[in-house]
Coordinates of C-alpha atoms in Angstrom, one line a residue:
M1246 CA 41.5 -38.5 -44.5
K1247 CA 37.9 -37.4 -43.8
Y1248 CA 35.2 -39.6 -42.6
Y1249 CA 31.9 -39.4 -41.0
A1250 CA 32.1 -40.9 -37.5
K1251 CA 29.9 -41.5 -34.6
V1252 CA 31.1 -40.4 -31.1
I1253 CA 30.8 -43.6 -28.9
S1254 CA 32.3 -42.1 -25.8
L1255 CA 34.1 -39.1 -24.4
D1256 CA 36.5 -39.7 -21.5
E1257 CA 35.7 -37.7 -18.2
D1258 CA 39.3 -37.7 -17.1
I1259 CA 41.2 -37.1 -20.3
E1260 CA 39.3 -34.5 -22.3
E1261 CA 41.3 -35.3 -25.5
L1262 CA 40.3 -39.0 -25.5
V1263 CA 37.3 -39.9 -27.9
V1264 CA 36.2 -43.3 -29.0
L1265 CA 34.7 -43.1 -32.6
S1266 CA 32.9 -45.6 -34.7
L1267 CA 33.6 -45.9 -38.3
G1268 CA 31.2 -48.5 -39.5
E1269 CA 32.2 -51.7 -37.7
K1270 CA 35.5 -50.3 -36.3
E1271 CA 35.9 -48.5 -33.1
I1272 CA 39.0 -46.4 -32.7
C1273 CA 40.3 -44.6 -29.6
C1274 CA 41.6 -41.2 -30.9
F1275 CA 43.3 -38.1 -29.5
I1276 CA 41.3 -34.8 -30.2
D1277 CA 43.8 -32.6 -31.8
H1278 CA 41.4 -29.9 -32.9
C1279 CA 37.7 -29.2 -32.2
E1280 CA 36.0 -25.8 -32.7
Y1281 CA 32.6 -26.8 -31.4
P1282 CA 31.1 -29.0 -28.6
I1283 CA 30.6 -32.7 -29.5
N1284 CA 28.3 -35.1 -27.9
E1285 CA 28.1 -38.8 -27.4
G1286 CA 26.0 -40.4 -30.1
G1287 CA 26.5 -37.5 -32.5
I1288 CA 27.9 -38.0 -36.0
Y1289 CA 30.5 -35.6 -37.2
L1290 CA 32.8 -35.1 -40.2
V1291 CA 36.3 -35.8 -38.9
D1292 CA 39.8 -35.6 -40.3
M1293 CA 42.0 -38.5 -39.1
D1294 CA 45.8 -38.6 -39.1
L1295 CA 48.6 -40.8 -37.7
T1296 CA 50.9 -39.1 -35.2
F1297 CA 54.4 -40.1 -34.4
L1298 CA 56.0 -38.5 -31.4
D1299 CA 59.3 -40.1 -31.2
D1300 CA 60.7 -42.7 -33.5
K1301 CA 58.7 -43.9 -36.5
L1302 CA 58.3 -47.7 -36.8
I1303 CA 57.4 -48.4 -40.4
E1304 CA 58.5 -51.7 -41.8
L1305 CA 57.7 -54.3 -44.3
S1306 CA 55.1 -56.8 -42.9
D1307 CA 55.2 -60.5 -43.2
S1308 CA 51.4 -60.7 -43.1
D1309 CA 48.8 -59.7 -45.7
I1310 CA 46.0 -59.5 -43.0
Y1311 CA 44.7 -56.0 -42.3
S1312 CA 44.6 -55.1 -38.6
L1313 CA 44.2 -52.1 -36.3
K1314 CA 45.0 -53.1 -32.8
R1315 CA 45.2 -50.7 -29.8
K1316 CA 48.1 -51.2 -27.4
G1317 CA 47.0 -51.3 -23.9
N1318 CA 44.8 -48.4 -22.6
G1319 CA 46.7 -45.5 -24.3
F1320 CA 46.5 -43.9 -27.7
S1321 CA 49.1 -46.0 -29.6
Y1322 CA 48.2 -48.6 -32.1
S1323 CA 49.7 -51.3 -34.2
I1324 CA 48.5 -51.1 -37.8
N1325 CA 49.1 -53.7 -40.6
G1326 CA 47.9 -52.5 -44.0
F1327 CA 48.8 -51.8 -47.5
L1328 CA 50.8 -48.8 -48.5
I1329 CA 50.2 -46.9 -51.6
D1330 CA 52.3 -43.8 -51.9
D1331 CA 51.6 -41.7 -48.8
T1332 CA 48.5 -43.7 -47.7
I1333 CA 48.0 -46.8 -45.7
Y1334 CA 44.9 -48.8 -46.3
V1335 CA 43.4 -51.0 -43.4
D1336 CA 40.0 -52.5 -43.1
G1337 CA 38.3 -49.8 -45.3
I1338 CA 40.0 -47.0 -43.6
A1339 CA 42.8 -45.0 -45.2
F1340 CA 45.3 -43.0 -43.3
K1341 CA 47.4 -40.4 -45.3
S1342 CA 50.6 -39.3 -43.7
D1343 CA 53.7 -37.2 -44.7
S1344 CA 55.6 -39.8 -42.6
F1345 CA 55.3 -42.3 -45.4
S1346 CA 57.2 -40.2 -47.8
E1347 CA 60.5 -41.3 -46.2
S1348 CA 59.4 -45.0 -46.7
S1349 CA 58.4 -44.6 -50.5
Y1350 CA 60.5 -47.7 -51.2
L1351 CA 57.7 -49.7 -49.3
S1352 CA 54.9 -48.4 -51.6
N1353 CA 52.6 -51.2 -53.0
S1354 CA 53.6 -53.4 -50.2
Y1355 CA 52.0 -54.6 -46.9
I1356 CA 53.5 -52.7 -44.0
R1357 CA 53.4 -52.6 -40.3
V1358 CA 53.3 -49.2 -38.5
D1359 CA 53.1 -48.2 -34.9
P1360 CA 51.9 -44.6 -34.4
D1361 CA 51.9 -43.1 -31.1
R1362 CA 48.2 -42.0 -31.6
I1363 CA 45.6 -41.6 -34.1
S1364 CA 44.7 -37.9 -34.1
V1365 CA 41.2 -36.5 -35.0
S1366 CA 40.1 -33.0 -35.8
F1367 CA 36.4 -32.1 -35.7

């Protein structure tokens, strides 16, 4: 999904790491594609996607509380949100992913998903 996001920080050691602000949420993302230089403090139109490198963990959640929690210092997250078709909604942010097509039986339910990273393209 496309959003306007503010670049909070760029990592000096890992050039693909960027922290973005979407309103009140800060999200650590993996820069998947960027055709132009970006600067801290700048606001850019970004396209965000969930990336699963190995096994996909998508399951029915026992909680109806939206959450977006980073696991440790890496790129992976634990997300609890509401799935409608191929899109999970969590705290005002929507992530559309083809990975949810295999879990269509969970549509219109709260789910928990653990992507390996949230990828962003500028």
